[in-house]
Coordinates of C-alpha atoms and ligand atoms in Angstrom, one line a residue:
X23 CA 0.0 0.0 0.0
X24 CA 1.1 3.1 -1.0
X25 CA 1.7 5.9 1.7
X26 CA 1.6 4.0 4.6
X27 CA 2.1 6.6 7.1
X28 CA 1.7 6.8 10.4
X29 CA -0.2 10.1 11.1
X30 CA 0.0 12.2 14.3
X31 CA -4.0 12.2 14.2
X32 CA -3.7 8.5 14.7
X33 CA -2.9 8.9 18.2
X34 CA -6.1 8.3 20.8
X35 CA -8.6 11.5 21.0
X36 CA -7.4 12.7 24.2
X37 CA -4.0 13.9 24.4
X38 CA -2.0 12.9 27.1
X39 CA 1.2 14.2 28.7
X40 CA 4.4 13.3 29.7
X41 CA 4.0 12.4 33.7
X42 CA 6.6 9.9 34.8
X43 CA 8.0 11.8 37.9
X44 CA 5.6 13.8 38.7
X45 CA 3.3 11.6 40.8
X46 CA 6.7 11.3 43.6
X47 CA 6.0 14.8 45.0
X48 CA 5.7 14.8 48.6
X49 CA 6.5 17.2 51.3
X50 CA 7.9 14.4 54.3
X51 CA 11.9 15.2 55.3
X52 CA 14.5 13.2 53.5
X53 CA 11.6 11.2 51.1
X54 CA 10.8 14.5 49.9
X55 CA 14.4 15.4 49.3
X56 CA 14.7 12.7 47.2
X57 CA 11.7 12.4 45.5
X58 CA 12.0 16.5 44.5
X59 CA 15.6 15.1 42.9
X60 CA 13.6 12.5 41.0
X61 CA 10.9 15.1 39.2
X62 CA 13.6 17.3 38.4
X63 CA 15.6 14.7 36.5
X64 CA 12.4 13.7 34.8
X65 CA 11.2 17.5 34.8
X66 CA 14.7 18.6 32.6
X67 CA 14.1 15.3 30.4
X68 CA 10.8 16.3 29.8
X69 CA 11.5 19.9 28.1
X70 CA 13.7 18.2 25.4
X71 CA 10.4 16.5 24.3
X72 CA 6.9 17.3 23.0
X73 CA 4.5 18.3 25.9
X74 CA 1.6 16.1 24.3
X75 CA 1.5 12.6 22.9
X76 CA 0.0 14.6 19.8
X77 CA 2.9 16.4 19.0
X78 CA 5.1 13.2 19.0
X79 CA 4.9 13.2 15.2
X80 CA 5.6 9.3 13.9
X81 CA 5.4 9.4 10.0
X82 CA 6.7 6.8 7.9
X83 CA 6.8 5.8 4.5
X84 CA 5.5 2.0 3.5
X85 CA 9.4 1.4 3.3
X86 CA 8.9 0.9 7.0
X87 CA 7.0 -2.7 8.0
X88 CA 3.4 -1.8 9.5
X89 CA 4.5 -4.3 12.2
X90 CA 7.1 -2.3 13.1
X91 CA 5.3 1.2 12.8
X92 CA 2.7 -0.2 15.0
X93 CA 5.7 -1.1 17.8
X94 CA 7.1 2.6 17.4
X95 CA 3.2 4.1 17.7
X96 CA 3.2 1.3 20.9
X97 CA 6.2 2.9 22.5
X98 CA 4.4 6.7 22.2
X99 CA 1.9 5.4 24.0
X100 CA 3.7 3.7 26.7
X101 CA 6.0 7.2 26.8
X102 CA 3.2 8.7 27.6
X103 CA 1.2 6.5 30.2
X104 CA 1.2 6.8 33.5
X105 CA 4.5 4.5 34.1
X106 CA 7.6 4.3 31.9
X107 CA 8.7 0.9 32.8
X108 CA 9.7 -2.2 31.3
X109 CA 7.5 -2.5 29.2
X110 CA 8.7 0.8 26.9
X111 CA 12.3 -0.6 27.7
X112 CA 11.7 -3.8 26.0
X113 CA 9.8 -2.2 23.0
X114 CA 12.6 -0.2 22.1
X115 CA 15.5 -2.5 22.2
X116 CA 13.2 -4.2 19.3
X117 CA 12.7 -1.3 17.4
X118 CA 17.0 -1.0 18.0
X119 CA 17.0 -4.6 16.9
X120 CA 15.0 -4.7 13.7
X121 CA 16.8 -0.8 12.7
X122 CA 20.5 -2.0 13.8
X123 CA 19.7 -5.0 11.3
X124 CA 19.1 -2.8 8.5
X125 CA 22.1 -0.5 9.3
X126 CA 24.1 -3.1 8.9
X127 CA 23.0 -4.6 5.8
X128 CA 24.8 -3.3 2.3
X129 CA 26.9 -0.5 2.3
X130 CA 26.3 2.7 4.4
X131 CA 25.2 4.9 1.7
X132 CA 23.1 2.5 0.5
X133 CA 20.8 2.8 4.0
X134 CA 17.8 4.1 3.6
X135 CA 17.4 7.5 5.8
X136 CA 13.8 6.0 7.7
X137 CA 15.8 2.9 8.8
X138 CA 18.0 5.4 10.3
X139 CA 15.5 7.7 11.6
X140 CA 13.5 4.6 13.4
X141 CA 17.0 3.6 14.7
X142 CA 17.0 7.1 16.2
X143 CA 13.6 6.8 17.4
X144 CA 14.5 3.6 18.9
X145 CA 17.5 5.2 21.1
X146 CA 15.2 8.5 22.2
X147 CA 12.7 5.5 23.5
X148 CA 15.2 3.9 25.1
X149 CA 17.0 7.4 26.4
X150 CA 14.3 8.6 28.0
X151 CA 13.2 4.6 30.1
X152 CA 16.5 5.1 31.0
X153 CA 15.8 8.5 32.8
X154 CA 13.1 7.1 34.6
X155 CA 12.6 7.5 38.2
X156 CA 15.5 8.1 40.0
X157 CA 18.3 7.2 37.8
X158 CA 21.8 6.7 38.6
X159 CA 24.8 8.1 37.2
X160 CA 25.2 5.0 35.2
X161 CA 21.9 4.6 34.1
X162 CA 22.5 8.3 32.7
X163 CA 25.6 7.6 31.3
X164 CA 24.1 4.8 29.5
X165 CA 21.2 7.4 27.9
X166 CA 23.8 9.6 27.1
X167 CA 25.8 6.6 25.0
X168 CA 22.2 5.8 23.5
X169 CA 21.6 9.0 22.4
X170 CA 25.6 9.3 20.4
X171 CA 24.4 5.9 19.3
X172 CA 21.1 7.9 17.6
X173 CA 23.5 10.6 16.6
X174 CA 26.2 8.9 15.4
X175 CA 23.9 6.0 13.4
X176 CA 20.7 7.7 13.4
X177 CA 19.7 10.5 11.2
X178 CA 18.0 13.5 12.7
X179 CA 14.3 13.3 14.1
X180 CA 12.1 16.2 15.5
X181 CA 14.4 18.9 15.0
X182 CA 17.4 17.1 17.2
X183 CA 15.7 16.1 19.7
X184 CA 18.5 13.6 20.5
X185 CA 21.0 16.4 20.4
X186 CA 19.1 18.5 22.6
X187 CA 18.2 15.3 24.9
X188 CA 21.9 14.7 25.2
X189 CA 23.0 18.3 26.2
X190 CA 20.6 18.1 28.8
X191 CA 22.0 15.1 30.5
X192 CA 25.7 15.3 30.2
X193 CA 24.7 18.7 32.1
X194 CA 23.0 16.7 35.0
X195 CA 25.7 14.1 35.0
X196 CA 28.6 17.3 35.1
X197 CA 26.5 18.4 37.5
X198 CA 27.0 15.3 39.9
X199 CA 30.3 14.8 39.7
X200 CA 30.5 18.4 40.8
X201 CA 28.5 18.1 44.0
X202 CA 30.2 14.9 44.3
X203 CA 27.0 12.9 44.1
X204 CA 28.7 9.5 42.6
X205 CA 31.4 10.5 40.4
X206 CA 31.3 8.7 37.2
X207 CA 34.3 10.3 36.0
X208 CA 37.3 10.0 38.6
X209 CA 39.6 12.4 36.9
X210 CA 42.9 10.5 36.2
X211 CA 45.8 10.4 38.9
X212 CA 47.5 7.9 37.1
X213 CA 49.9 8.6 34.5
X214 CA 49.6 8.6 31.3
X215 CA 52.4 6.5 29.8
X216 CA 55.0 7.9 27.9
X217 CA 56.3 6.6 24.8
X218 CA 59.4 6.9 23.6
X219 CA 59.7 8.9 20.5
X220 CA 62.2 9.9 17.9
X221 CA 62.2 13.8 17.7
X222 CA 64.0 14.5 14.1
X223 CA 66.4 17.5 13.8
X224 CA 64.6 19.9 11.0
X225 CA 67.5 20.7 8.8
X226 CA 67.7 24.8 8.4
X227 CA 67.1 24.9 4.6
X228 CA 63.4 23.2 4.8
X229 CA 62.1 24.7 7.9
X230 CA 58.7 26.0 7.3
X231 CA 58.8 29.5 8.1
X232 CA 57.2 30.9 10.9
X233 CA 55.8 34.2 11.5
X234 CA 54.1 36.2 14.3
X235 CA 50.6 37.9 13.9
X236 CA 50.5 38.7 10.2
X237 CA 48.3 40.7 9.2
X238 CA 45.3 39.6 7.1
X239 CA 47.0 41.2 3.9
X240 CA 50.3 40.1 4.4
X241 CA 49.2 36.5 4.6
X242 CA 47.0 36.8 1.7
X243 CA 50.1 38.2 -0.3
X244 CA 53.0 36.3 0.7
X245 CA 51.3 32.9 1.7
X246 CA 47.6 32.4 0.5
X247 CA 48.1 33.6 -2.9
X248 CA 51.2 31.9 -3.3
X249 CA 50.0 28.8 -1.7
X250 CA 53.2 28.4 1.0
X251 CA 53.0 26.8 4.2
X252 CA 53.6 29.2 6.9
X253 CA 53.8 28.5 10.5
X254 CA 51.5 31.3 12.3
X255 CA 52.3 32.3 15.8
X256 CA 50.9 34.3 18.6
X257 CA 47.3 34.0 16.6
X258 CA 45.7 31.2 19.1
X259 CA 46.9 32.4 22.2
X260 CA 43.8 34.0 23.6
X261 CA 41.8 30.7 23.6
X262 CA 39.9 29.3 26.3
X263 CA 42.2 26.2 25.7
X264 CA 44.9 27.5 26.5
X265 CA 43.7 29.9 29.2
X266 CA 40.7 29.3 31.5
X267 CA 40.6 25.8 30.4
X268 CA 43.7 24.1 29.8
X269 CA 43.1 21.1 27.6
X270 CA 44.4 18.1 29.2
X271 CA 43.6 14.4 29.6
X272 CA 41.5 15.3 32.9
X273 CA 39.7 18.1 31.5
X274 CA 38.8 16.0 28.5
X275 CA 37.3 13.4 30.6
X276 CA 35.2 15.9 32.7
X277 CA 33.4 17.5 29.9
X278 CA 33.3 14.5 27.4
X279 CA 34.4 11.2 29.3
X280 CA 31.0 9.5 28.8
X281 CA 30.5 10.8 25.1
X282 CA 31.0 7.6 22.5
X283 CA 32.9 8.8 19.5
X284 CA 34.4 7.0 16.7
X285 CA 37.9 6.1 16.9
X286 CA 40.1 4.4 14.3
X287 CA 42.3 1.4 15.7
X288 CA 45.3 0.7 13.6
X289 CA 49.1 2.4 13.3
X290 CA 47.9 4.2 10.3
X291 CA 44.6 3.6 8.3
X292 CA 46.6 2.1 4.7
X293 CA 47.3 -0.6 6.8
X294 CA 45.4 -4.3 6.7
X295 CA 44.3 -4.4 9.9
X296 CA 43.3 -0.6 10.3
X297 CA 39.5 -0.6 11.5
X298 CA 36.8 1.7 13.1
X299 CA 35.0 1.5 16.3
X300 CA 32.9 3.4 18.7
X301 CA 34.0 4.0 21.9
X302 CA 33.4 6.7 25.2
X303 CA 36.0 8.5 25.8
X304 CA 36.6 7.6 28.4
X305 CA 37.1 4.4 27.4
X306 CA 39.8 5.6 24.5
X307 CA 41.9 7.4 27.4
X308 CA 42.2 4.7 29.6
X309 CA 42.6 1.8 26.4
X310 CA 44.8 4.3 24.7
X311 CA 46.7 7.0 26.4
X312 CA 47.1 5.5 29.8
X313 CA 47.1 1.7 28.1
X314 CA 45.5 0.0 31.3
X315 CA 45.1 -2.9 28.7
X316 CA 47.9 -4.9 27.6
X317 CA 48.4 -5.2 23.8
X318 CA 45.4 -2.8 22.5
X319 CA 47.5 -1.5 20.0
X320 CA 47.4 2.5 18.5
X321 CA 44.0 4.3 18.8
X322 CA 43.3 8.0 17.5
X323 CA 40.5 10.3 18.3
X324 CA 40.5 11.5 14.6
X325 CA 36.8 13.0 13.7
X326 CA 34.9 16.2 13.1
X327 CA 31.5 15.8 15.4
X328 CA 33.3 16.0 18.5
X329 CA 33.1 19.8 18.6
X330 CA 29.0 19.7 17.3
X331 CA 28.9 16.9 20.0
X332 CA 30.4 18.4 23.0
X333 CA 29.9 22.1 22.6
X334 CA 32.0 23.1 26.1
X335 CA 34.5 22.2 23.6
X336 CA 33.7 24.3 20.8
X337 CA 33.8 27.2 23.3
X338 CA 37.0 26.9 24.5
X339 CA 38.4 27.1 20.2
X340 CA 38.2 30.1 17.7
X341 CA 37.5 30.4 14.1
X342 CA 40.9 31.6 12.7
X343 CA 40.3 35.2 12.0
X344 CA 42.4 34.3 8.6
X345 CA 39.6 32.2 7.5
X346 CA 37.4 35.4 6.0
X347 CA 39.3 34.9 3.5
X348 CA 37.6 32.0 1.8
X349 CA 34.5 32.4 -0.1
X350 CA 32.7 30.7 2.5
X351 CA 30.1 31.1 5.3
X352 CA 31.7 30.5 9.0
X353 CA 28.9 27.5 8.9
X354 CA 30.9 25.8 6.3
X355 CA 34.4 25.0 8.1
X356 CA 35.1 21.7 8.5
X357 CA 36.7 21.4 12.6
X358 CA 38.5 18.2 13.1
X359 CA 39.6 17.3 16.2
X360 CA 43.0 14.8 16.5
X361 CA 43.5 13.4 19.8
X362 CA 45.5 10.8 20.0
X363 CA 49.2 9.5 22.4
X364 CA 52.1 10.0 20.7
X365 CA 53.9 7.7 17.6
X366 CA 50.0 8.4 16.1
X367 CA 51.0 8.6 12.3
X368 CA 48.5 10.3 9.6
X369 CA 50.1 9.0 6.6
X370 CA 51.4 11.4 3.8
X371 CA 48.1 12.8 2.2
X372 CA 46.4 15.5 0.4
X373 CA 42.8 17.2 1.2
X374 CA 40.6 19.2 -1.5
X375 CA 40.8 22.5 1.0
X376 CA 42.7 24.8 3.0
X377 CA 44.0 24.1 6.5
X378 CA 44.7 25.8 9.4
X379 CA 46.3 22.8 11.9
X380 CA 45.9 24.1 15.4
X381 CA 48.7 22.7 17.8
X382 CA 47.0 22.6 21.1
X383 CA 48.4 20.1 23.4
X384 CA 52.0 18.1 22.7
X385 CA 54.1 18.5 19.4
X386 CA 53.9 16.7 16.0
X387 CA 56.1 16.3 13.7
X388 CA 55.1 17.6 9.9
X389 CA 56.4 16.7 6.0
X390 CA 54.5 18.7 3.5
X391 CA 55.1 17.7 -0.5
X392 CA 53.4 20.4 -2.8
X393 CA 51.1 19.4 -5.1
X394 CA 53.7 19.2 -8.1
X395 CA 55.0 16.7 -6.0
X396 CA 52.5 14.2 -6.6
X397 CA 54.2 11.8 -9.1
X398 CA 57.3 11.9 -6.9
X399 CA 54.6 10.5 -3.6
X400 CA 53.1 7.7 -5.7
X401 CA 49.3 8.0 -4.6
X402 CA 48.0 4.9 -4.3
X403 CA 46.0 4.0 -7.1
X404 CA 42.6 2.9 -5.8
X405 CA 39.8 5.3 -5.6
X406 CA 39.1 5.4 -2.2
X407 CA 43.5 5.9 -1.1
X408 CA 44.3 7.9 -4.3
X409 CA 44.7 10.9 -2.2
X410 CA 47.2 9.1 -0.1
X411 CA 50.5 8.2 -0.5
X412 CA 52.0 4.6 -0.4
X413 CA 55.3 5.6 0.7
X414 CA 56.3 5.3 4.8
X415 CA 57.5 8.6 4.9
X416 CA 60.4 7.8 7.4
X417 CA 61.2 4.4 6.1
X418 CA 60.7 4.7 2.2
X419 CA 61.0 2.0 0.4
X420 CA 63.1 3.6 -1.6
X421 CA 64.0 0.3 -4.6
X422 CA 59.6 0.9 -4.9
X423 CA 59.5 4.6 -4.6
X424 CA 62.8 5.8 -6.1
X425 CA 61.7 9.5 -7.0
X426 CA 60.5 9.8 -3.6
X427 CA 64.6 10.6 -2.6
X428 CA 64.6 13.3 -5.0
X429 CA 60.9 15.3 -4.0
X430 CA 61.7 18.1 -2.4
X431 CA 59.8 18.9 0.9
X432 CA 59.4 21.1 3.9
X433 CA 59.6 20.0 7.5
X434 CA 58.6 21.7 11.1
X435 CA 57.7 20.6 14.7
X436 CA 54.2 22.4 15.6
X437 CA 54.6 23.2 19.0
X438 CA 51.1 24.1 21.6
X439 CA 50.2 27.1 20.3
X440 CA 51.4 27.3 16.7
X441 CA 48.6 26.9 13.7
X442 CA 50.4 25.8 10.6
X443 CA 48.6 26.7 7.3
X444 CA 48.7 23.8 4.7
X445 CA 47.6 24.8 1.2
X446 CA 44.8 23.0 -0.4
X447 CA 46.1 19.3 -1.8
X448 CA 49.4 19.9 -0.4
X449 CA 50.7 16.7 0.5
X450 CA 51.2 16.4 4.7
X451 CA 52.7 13.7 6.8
X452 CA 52.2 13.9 10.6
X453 CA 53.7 12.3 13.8
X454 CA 52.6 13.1 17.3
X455 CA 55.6 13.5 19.0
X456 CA 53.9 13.7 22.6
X457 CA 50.2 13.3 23.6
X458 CA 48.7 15.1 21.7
X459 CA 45.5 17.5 20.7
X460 CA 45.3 19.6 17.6
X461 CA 42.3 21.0 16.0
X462 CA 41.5 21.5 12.1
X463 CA 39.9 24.3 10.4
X464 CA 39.5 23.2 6.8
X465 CA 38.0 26.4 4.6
X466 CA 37.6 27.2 1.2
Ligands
AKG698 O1 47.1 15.7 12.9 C1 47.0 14.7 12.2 O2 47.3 13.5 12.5 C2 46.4 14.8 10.8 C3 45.9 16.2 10.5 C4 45.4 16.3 9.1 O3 45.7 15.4 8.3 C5 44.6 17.4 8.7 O4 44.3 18.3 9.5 O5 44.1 17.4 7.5

């Protein structure tokens, strides 16, 4: 049947409103004390969603089984009733069930966007059983790592909702560890483990050249027009980052620890074995940086949602004031974040914009091959690597690569507060020569 859809009007006549939590008031000592903690958990979780059962808007396409239209239309209802219980908790690990099948079937692309918004669907219902009550840090943490799962899997529903949803609870849970309340983040006493790294000499006559504070027309002139690398100093000095925050493995894990990200596993991602997974942060700093497990190999924090995700974050950076001028809208800068412990290797590579690389925390060591280069890099030839090179910069194979001896390049260590600018499809190798936390700004 064509246009299957499920329509607002087909919830019942009477509209009913969200109430879990609001039937614990009472005004008796300590029992009111904790119940008044209870309604406002469920009271903040309640303004991320509609007030009415009517405005929950399910609307699906026949692409969508009825069967499993008429679980999601189920799981309104029981949000809605009097109790969110078990029963709404076991409805939507189905509705996760049959969506995560269908996520996982073909290629990504291939997905159809309603499989990913029931998925989405799926984790609010789930999100929100899990605020029930009186829930405990854990059982918080755990809706927060449903709702990445939404916004990481998922494609939007009700204008964010699982954004919005998620904001609201990593404030509660920040909130708690604050007042001491059951910390779910015990901020790190132990170590992080040092690796031992080689630090190259950069020979004189291919230092990148630095400079302090250019002006906006003098680095048009002598490096954007031009296309040179340039390292830019003194220009990211006045962040938060590096002032009222200082960025660190702690601070991290206080304002993100419980977020799940995507992190890639694997020395460097032309290799075999290279994969993707999605873990908290949490998780990543203790697998990774203080490697509390034996033999978990190299993991880096290498993605661009982390600053959309965690927007504490975002306030503690800056837009490059050199940005304005590319032909773009502020809205249209790519931010990466690259967080990772040091001996993390991007391989030599080229992007289709401009970059400002925004040293942070630790150093890295940097090769950059211009464009003309590119023969003398030998890209590898498939179309998904062909912007990458198949040489190991530091260990060239050189009886594969011979030309790769004979391509000039420039070199630098990027130091905490140094932005180096890397011309569109330059070709740029980078080593992490300490822990380390850089952030991208790539611009047209
Ligand atoms: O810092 C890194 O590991 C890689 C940075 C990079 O490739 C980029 O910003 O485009």
């Amino acid at each position: 049947m064509k246009n299957d859809l499920i329509h607002p009007n087909s919830s019942p006549k009477k509209s009913r409103v969200l109430t879990f939590g609001r039937r614990d008031r009472s005004s008796s000592g300590k029992l009111h004390e904790k119940k008044s903690k209870m309604a406002q958990v469920c009271s903040e979780v309640r303004t991320a969603l509609p007030s009415t059962e009517a405005e929950f808007v399910l609307r699906f396409s026949d692409r969508i089984d009825r069967s499993l239209a008429s679980l999601l239309e189920q799981a309104r209802v029981l949000m809605y009733g009097e109790t969110v219980g078990a029963q709404l908790s076991q409805t939507s690990q189905v509705i996760l069930d049959f969506a995560w099948e269908r996520l996982n079937t073909g290629t990504w692309r291939d997905v159809d966007k309603e499989w990913r918004q029931v998925y989405s669907y799926g984790c609010l219902f789930k999100a929100v059983c899990l605020c029930r009550g009186e829930p405990s840090q854990d059982a918080l943490q755990e809706a927060i790592k449903t709702c990445d799962m939404g916004l990481l899997m998922g494609a939007a529903i009700m204008d964010n909702v699982l954004q919005r949803l998620v904001d609201i609870l990593q404030k509660m849970v920040k909130k708690r560890v604050l007042e001491n309340e059951g910390p779910c983040e015990v901020h790190s006493a132990k170590k992080v483990r040092t690796e031992c790294v080689c630090v190259p000499e950069i020979s004189p006559t291919r230092a990148v050249p630095r400079v302090r504070c250019p002006a906006l027309e003098c680095f048009r002139t002598n490096y954007l027009i031009p296309q040179k690398p340039v390292i830019l100093e003194g220009v990211i000095d006045h962040w938060p980052a590096f002032r009222e925050h200082q960025w660190s493995v702690g601070y991290l894990r206080t304002v993100a620890g419980c977020r799940t990200v995507p992190v890639e596993v694997g020395s460097r991602y032309t290799d075999e074995e290279w994969s993707q997974t999605l873990l908290t942060i949490s998780e990543f700093i203790d697998r990774y940086i203080l490697r509390q497990e034996e033999g978990a190999g190299v993991g880096y924090l290498a993605q661009h949602q982390l600053f959309d995700q965690v927007p504490e974050l975002m306030q503690d950076i800056r837009i490059p004031d050199y940005c304005c001028l590319g032909e773009e809208d502020e809205d249209d800068i790519t931010i990466n974040a690259w967080f990772g412990p040091a001996g993390t290797v991007s391989p030599l590579h080229q992007d289709p914009q401009q970059n400002f690389l925004a040293q942070v925390v630790g150093r890295k060591y940097i090769r950059l091959y211009s464009q003309e280069e590119t023969e003398r890099v030998y890209p590898h030839q498939s179309r998904l690597l062909h912007n990458t090179s198949q040489v190991e910069v530091e260990n060239p194979d050189l009886q594969r690569f011979p030309a790769f001896a004979d391509a000039p390049y420039q070199e630098c260590v990027l130091g905490p507060g140094e932005v180096l600018f890397i011309p569109v499809k330059h070709w740029h190798y980078v080593r992490a020569l300490d822990l380390s936390f850089s952030v991208s700004f790539w611009w047209s």
